Coordinates of N, CA and C in Angstrom, one line a residue:
X13 N 0.8 -1.2 0.0 CA 0.0 0.0 0.0 C 0.9 1.2 0.0
X14 N 0.6 2.1 -0.9 CA 1.4 3.4 -1.0 C 1.0 4.4 0.0
X15 N 2.0 5.1 0.5 CA 1.7 6.2 1.5 C 1.0 7.3 0.8
X16 N -0.1 7.7 1.4 CA -0.9 8.8 0.8 C -0.8 10.0 1.8
X17 N 0.0 10.9 1.5 CA 0.2 12.0 2.4 C -1.0 12.9 2.7
X18 N -1.9 12.9 1.6 CA -3.2 13.7 1.8 C -4.1 13.0 2.9
X19 N -4.1 11.7 2.9 CA -4.9 11.0 4.0 C -4.2 11.2 5.3
X20 N -2.9 11.1 5.3 CA -2.1 11.2 6.6 C -2.2 12.6 7.1
X21 N -2.4 13.6 6.3 CA -2.4 15.0 6.7 C -3.8 15.5 7.2
X22 N -4.8 14.6 7.1 CA -6.2 15.0 7.6 C -6.2 15.0 9.1
X23 N -6.9 16.0 9.6 CA -7.0 16.2 11.1 C -7.6 14.9 11.7
X24 N -8.7 14.4 11.1 CA -9.3 13.2 11.7 C -8.5 12.0 11.7
X25 N -7.4 12.0 11.0 CA -6.5 10.8 11.0 C -5.3 10.9 12.0
X26 N -5.3 12.0 12.8 CA -4.2 12.3 13.7 C -4.5 11.7 15.1
X27 N -3.6 11.0 15.7 CA -3.7 10.6 17.1 C -3.6 11.8 18.1
X28 N -2.7 12.7 17.7 CA -2.4 13.8 18.6 C -3.7 14.7 18.8
X29 N -4.5 14.9 17.8 CA -5.6 15.9 18.0 C -6.6 15.4 19.0
X30 N -7.2 14.2 18.9 CA -8.2 13.9 19.9 C -7.6 13.8 21.3
X31 N -6.3 13.5 21.5 CA -5.7 13.6 22.8 C -5.7 15.0 23.3
X32 N -5.2 15.9 22.4 CA -5.1 17.4 22.7 C -6.5 17.9 23.1
X33 N -7.5 17.6 22.2 CA -8.8 18.2 22.4 C -9.5 17.6 23.6
X34 N -9.3 16.3 23.8 CA -9.9 15.7 25.0 C -9.3 16.2 26.3
X35 N -8.0 16.5 26.3 CA -7.4 17.1 27.4 C -7.9 18.4 27.8
X36 N -8.2 19.2 26.7 CA -8.8 20.6 27.0 C -10.2 20.5 27.5
X37 N -11.0 19.6 26.9 CA -12.3 19.4 27.4 C -12.4 18.9 28.8
X38 N -11.6 17.9 29.1 CA -11.6 17.4 30.5 C -11.1 18.4 31.5
X39 N -10.0 19.1 31.2 CA -9.5 20.1 32.1 C -10.6 21.2 32.3
X40 N -11.4 21.5 31.3 CA -12.4 22.6 31.5 C -13.5 22.1 32.4
X41 N -13.7 20.8 32.5 CA -14.8 20.2 33.3 C -14.4 20.5 34.8
X42 N -13.2 20.7 35.1 CA -12.8 21.0 36.5 C -13.1 22.5 36.9
X43 N -13.2 23.4 36.0 CA -13.3 24.8 36.2 C -14.5 25.1 37.2
X44 N -15.7 24.6 37.0 CA -16.7 25.0 38.0 C -16.5 24.5 39.4
X45 N -15.7 23.5 39.6 CA -15.4 23.0 40.9 C -14.2 23.7 41.5
X46 N -13.2 24.1 40.7 CA -12.0 24.7 41.2 C -12.2 26.2 41.4
X47 N -13.0 26.8 40.6 CA -13.2 28.3 40.7 C -13.6 28.8 42.1
X48 N -14.6 28.1 42.7 CA -14.9 28.5 44.1 C -13.8 28.4 45.1
X49 N -12.8 27.5 44.8 CA -11.7 27.4 45.7 C -10.5 28.4 45.3
X50 N -10.7 29.1 44.2 CA -9.7 30.0 43.7 C -8.5 29.3 43.1
X51 N -8.7 28.1 42.5 CA -7.6 27.3 42.0 C -7.7 27.2 40.5
X52 N -6.6 27.1 39.8 CA -6.5 26.7 38.4 C -6.3 25.2 38.4
X53 N -6.4 24.6 37.3 CA -6.2 23.2 37.1 C -4.8 22.8 37.5
X54 N -3.8 23.6 37.0 CA -2.4 23.3 37.3 C -2.1 23.4 38.8
X55 N -2.7 24.3 39.5 CA -2.6 24.4 41.0 C -3.2 23.2 41.6
X56 N -4.3 22.8 41.1 CA -5.0 21.6 41.7 C -4.2 20.4 41.6
X57 N -3.6 20.1 40.4 CA -2.8 18.9 40.3 C -1.5 19.0 41.1
X58 N -1.0 20.2 41.3 CA 0.1 20.4 42.3 C -0.3 20.0 43.7
X59 N -1.5 20.4 44.1 CA -2.0 20.0 45.4 C -2.2 18.5 45.5
X60 N -2.7 17.9 44.4 CA -2.8 16.4 44.5 C -1.5 15.8 44.8
X61 N -0.4 16.2 44.2 CA 0.9 15.7 44.4 C 1.3 15.9 45.9
X62 N 1.1 17.1 46.4 CA 1.5 17.4 47.8 C 0.6 16.7 48.8
X63 N -0.7 16.6 48.5 CA -1.6 15.9 49.4 C -1.2 14.4 49.5
X64 N -0.7 13.9 48.4 CA -0.3 12.5 48.4 C 1.0 12.3 49.1
X65 N 2.0 13.2 49.0 CA 3.3 13.1 49.7 C 3.8 14.5 49.8
X66 N 3.7 15.0 51.1 CA 4.2 16.4 51.4 C 5.7 16.4 51.5
X67 N 6.3 17.6 51.4 CA 7.7 17.7 51.6 C 8.6 17.3 50.4
X68 N 8.2 17.5 49.2 CA 8.9 17.2 48.0 C 9.8 18.3 47.6
X69 N 10.8 18.0 46.9 CA 11.7 19.1 46.2 C 10.9 19.6 45.0
X70 N 11.3 20.8 44.6 CA 10.7 21.3 43.4 C 11.0 20.4 42.2
X71 N 12.2 19.8 42.1 CA 12.5 18.9 41.0 C 11.6 17.6 41.0
X72 N 11.3 17.1 42.2 CA 10.4 15.9 42.3 C 9.0 16.3 41.9
X73 N 8.6 17.5 42.2 CA 7.2 17.9 41.8 C 7.2 18.1 40.3
X74 N 8.2 18.7 39.7 CA 8.3 18.9 38.3 C 8.3 17.5 37.6
X75 N 9.0 16.6 38.1 CA 9.1 15.2 37.5 C 7.7 14.6 37.5
X76 N 7.0 14.7 38.7 CA 5.7 14.0 38.9 C 4.7 14.7 38.0
X77 N 4.7 16.0 37.8 CA 3.7 16.7 37.0 C 4.1 16.8 35.5
X78 N 5.4 16.4 35.2 CA 5.9 16.5 33.9 C 5.9 18.0 33.4
X79 N 6.3 18.8 34.3 CA 6.4 20.3 34.0 C 7.9 20.7 34.3
X80 N 8.3 21.8 33.6 CA 9.6 22.3 33.9 C 9.5 23.3 35.0
X81 N 10.7 23.6 35.6 CA 10.7 24.5 36.7 C 10.3 25.9 36.4
X82 N 10.5 26.3 35.1 CA 10.0 27.6 34.7 C 8.5 27.8 34.7
X83 N 7.8 26.7 34.5 CA 6.3 26.6 34.5 C 5.9 26.6 36.0
X84 N 6.6 25.8 36.7 CA 6.1 25.5 38.1 C 6.4 26.7 39.1
X85 N 7.6 27.4 38.9 CA 8.0 28.4 39.8 C 7.0 29.5 40.1
X86 N 6.3 30.1 39.0 CA 5.3 31.1 39.3 C 4.1 30.6 40.1
X87 N 3.8 29.3 39.8 CA 2.6 28.7 40.5 C 3.0 28.6 42.0
X88 N 4.2 28.1 42.3 CA 4.7 27.9 43.7 C 4.7 29.3 44.4
X89 N 5.2 30.3 43.7 CA 5.3 31.6 44.2 C 3.9 32.1 44.7
X90 N 2.9 32.0 43.8 CA 1.6 32.4 44.1 C 1.0 31.7 45.3
X91 N 1.1 30.4 45.3 CA 0.6 29.6 46.4 C 1.3 29.9 47.7
X92 N 2.5 30.2 47.6 CA 3.2 30.6 48.8 C 2.7 32.0 49.3
X93 N 2.5 32.9 48.4 CA 1.9 34.2 48.8 C 0.5 34.1 49.4
X94 N -0.2 33.1 48.9 CA -1.6 32.9 49.4 C -1.6 32.1 50.8
X95 N -0.4 31.6 51.2 CA -0.3 30.9 52.5 C -0.6 29.4 52.4
X96 N -0.6 28.8 51.2 CA -0.9 27.4 51.1 C 0.3 26.5 51.3
X97 N 1.5 27.0 50.9 CA 2.7 26.2 50.9 C 3.9 27.0 51.5
X98 N 4.9 26.3 51.9 CA 6.2 26.9 52.3 C 7.3 26.4 51.5
X99 N 8.3 27.2 51.2 CA 9.4 26.8 50.4 C 10.7 27.0 51.2
X100 N 11.4 25.9 51.5 CA 12.6 26.0 52.3 C 13.8 25.4 51.6
X101 N 14.9 25.9 51.8 CA 16.1 25.4 51.1 C 16.4 24.0 51.7
X102 N 16.7 23.1 50.8 CA 17.0 21.7 51.2 C 18.4 21.7 51.9
X103 N 18.4 21.2 53.2 CA 19.6 21.2 53.9 C 20.7 20.2 53.4
X104 N 20.2 19.2 52.7 CA 21.2 18.2 52.1 C 21.7 18.6 50.7
X105 N 21.0 19.6 50.1 CA 21.4 20.1 48.8 C 21.0 21.6 48.6
X106 N 21.9 22.5 48.8 CA 21.6 23.9 48.8 C 21.0 24.4 47.5
X107 N 21.1 23.7 46.4 CA 20.6 24.1 45.1 C 19.1 23.8 45.0
X108 N 18.6 23.0 45.9 CA 17.1 22.6 45.7 C 16.3 23.1 46.9
X109 N 15.0 23.1 46.7 CA 14.1 23.6 47.7 C 13.0 22.6 47.9
X110 N 12.6 22.5 49.2 CA 11.5 21.6 49.6 C 10.2 22.4 49.8
X111 N 9.2 21.8 49.2 CA 7.9 22.4 49.3 C 7.0 21.6 50.3
X112 N 6.5 22.3 51.2 CA 5.6 21.7 52.2 C 4.3 22.5 52.3
X113 N 3.2 21.7 52.6 CA 1.9 22.3 52.8 C 1.9 23.0 54.2
X114 N 1.2 24.1 54.2 CA 0.8 24.8 55.5 C -0.5 24.2 56.0
X115 N -0.9 24.5 57.2 CA -2.2 24.1 57.6 C -3.3 24.5 56.7
X116 N -3.2 25.7 56.1 CA -4.2 26.1 55.2 C -4.2 25.2 53.9
X117 N -3.0 24.8 53.4 CA -2.9 23.9 52.3 C -3.5 22.6 52.6
X118 N -3.3 22.1 53.8 CA -3.9 20.8 54.1 C -5.4 20.8 54.3
X119 N -5.9 22.0 54.8 CA -7.3 22.1 55.0 C -8.0 22.2 53.6
X120 N -7.3 22.7 52.6 CA -7.9 22.8 51.3 C -8.3 21.5 50.7
X121 N -7.6 20.4 51.2 CA -7.9 19.1 50.7 C -9.3 18.7 51.0
X122 N -9.8 19.0 52.2 CA -11.1 18.7 52.6 C -12.2 19.5 51.8
X123 N -11.8 20.7 51.4 CA -12.7 21.5 50.5 C -12.8 20.9 49.1
X124 N -11.7 20.2 48.7 CA -11.6 19.7 47.3 C -11.9 18.2 47.2
X125 N -12.2 17.6 48.3 CA -12.3 16.1 48.4 C -13.3 15.5 47.4
X126 N -14.3 16.2 47.1 CA -15.4 15.6 46.2 C -15.1 15.9 44.7
X127 N -14.1 16.7 44.4 CA -13.9 17.0 43.0 C -13.7 15.8 42.1
X128 N -12.9 14.8 42.5 CA -12.7 13.6 41.6 C -14.0 13.0 41.3
X129 N -14.9 12.8 42.3 CA -16.2 12.2 42.1 C -17.1 13.1 41.2
X130 N -17.1 14.4 41.4 CA -17.9 15.3 40.6 C -17.5 15.4 39.2
X131 N -16.2 15.4 38.9 CA -15.7 15.5 37.6 C -15.9 14.1 36.9
X132 N -15.6 13.1 37.7 CA -15.8 11.7 37.1 C -17.2 11.5 36.6
X133 N -18.2 12.1 37.3 CA -19.6 12.0 36.9 C -19.9 12.8 35.6
X134 N -19.0 13.7 35.3 CA -19.2 14.5 34.1 C -18.6 13.9 32.8
X135 N -17.7 12.9 33.0 CA -17.1 12.2 31.9 C -18.1 11.1 31.4
X136 N -18.5 11.2 30.2 CA -19.5 10.3 29.7 C -18.9 9.0 29.1
X137 N -18.3 8.3 30.0 CA -17.7 7.0 29.7 C -18.1 6.0 30.9
X138 N -18.2 4.8 30.5 CA -18.4 3.8 31.6 C -17.2 3.8 32.5
X139 N -17.3 3.4 33.7 CA -16.1 3.3 34.6 C -15.0 2.4 34.0
X140 N -15.4 1.3 33.3 CA -14.4 0.4 32.7 C -13.6 1.1 31.6
X141 N -14.4 1.9 30.7 CA -13.7 2.6 29.6 C -12.8 3.7 30.1
X142 N -13.3 4.4 31.2 CA -12.5 5.5 31.8 C -11.2 4.9 32.3
X143 N -11.2 3.8 33.0 CA -10.0 3.2 33.5 C -9.1 2.7 32.4
X144 N -9.7 2.1 31.4 CA -8.9 1.6 30.2 C -8.2 2.8 29.6
X145 N -8.9 3.9 29.4 CA -8.3 5.1 28.8 C -7.2 5.6 29.6
X146 N -7.4 5.8 30.9 CA -6.4 6.2 31.8 C -5.2 5.4 31.8
X147 N -5.3 4.1 31.8 CA -4.2 3.1 31.8 C -3.5 3.2 30.4
X148 N -4.2 3.4 29.3 CA -3.6 3.5 28.0 C -2.8 4.7 27.9
X149 N -3.3 5.9 28.4 CA -2.6 7.1 28.3 C -1.4 7.1 29.3
X150 N -1.5 6.5 30.4 CA -0.3 6.3 31.3 C 0.8 5.5 30.6
X151 N 0.4 4.4 29.9 CA 1.3 3.6 29.2 C 2.0 4.5 28.1
X152 N 1.2 5.3 27.4 CA 1.8 6.2 26.4 C 2.8 7.1 27.0
X153 N 2.5 7.7 28.1 CA 3.4 8.7 28.8 C 4.6 8.0 29.3
X154 N 4.4 6.8 29.8 CA 5.6 6.0 30.3 C 6.5 5.7 29.2
X155 N 6.0 5.2 28.1 CA 6.8 4.9 26.9 C 7.5 6.1 26.4
X156 N 6.8 7.2 26.3 CA 7.5 8.4 25.8 C 8.6 8.9 26.7
X157 N 8.3 8.9 28.0 CA 9.3 9.3 29.0 C 10.5 8.4 28.9
X158 N 10.3 7.1 28.8 CA 11.4 6.1 28.7 C 12.2 6.4 27.4
X159 N 11.5 6.7 26.3 CA 12.2 7.0 25.0 C 13.0 8.2 25.1
X160 N 12.5 9.2 25.8 CA 13.2 10.5 26.0 C 14.5 10.3 26.8
X161 N 14.5 9.3 27.7 CA 15.7 9.0 28.5 C 16.6 8.1 27.8
X162 N 16.2 7.5 26.7 CA 17.0 6.6 26.0 C 17.0 5.2 26.6
X163 N 15.9 4.8 27.2 CA 15.8 3.5 27.8 C 15.3 2.5 26.8

């Protein structure tokens, strides 16, 4: 079968586009639940990481969220100004900083505790299909991360 660039160049034949568009749609589903808390989606996922394990370095958070420090730094600065987190120099490595939740940051978890259930109910997929999609996307990310590292 001969390669047909015209077919290959159609938007509907791209894998990247539905992933991109679905990501934007799903992220927007969070807005009505995050807005009353004064959070953006990126701030929310940062809190998810810290609620799971507090006291991480900026580098560990960047790795977990697949963000660079240039993207994360202004978010950390704002959350620190709002009193949700503290940033302290790592005693074992002066070049890195440790991020910890304040009491206010920990209390926010209780205010946000129903968001996964609320957003999950907005996604029009069966629970089985949602889990399969999540697992498939995680596999894609794992493979791409491994490829980038040369593994």
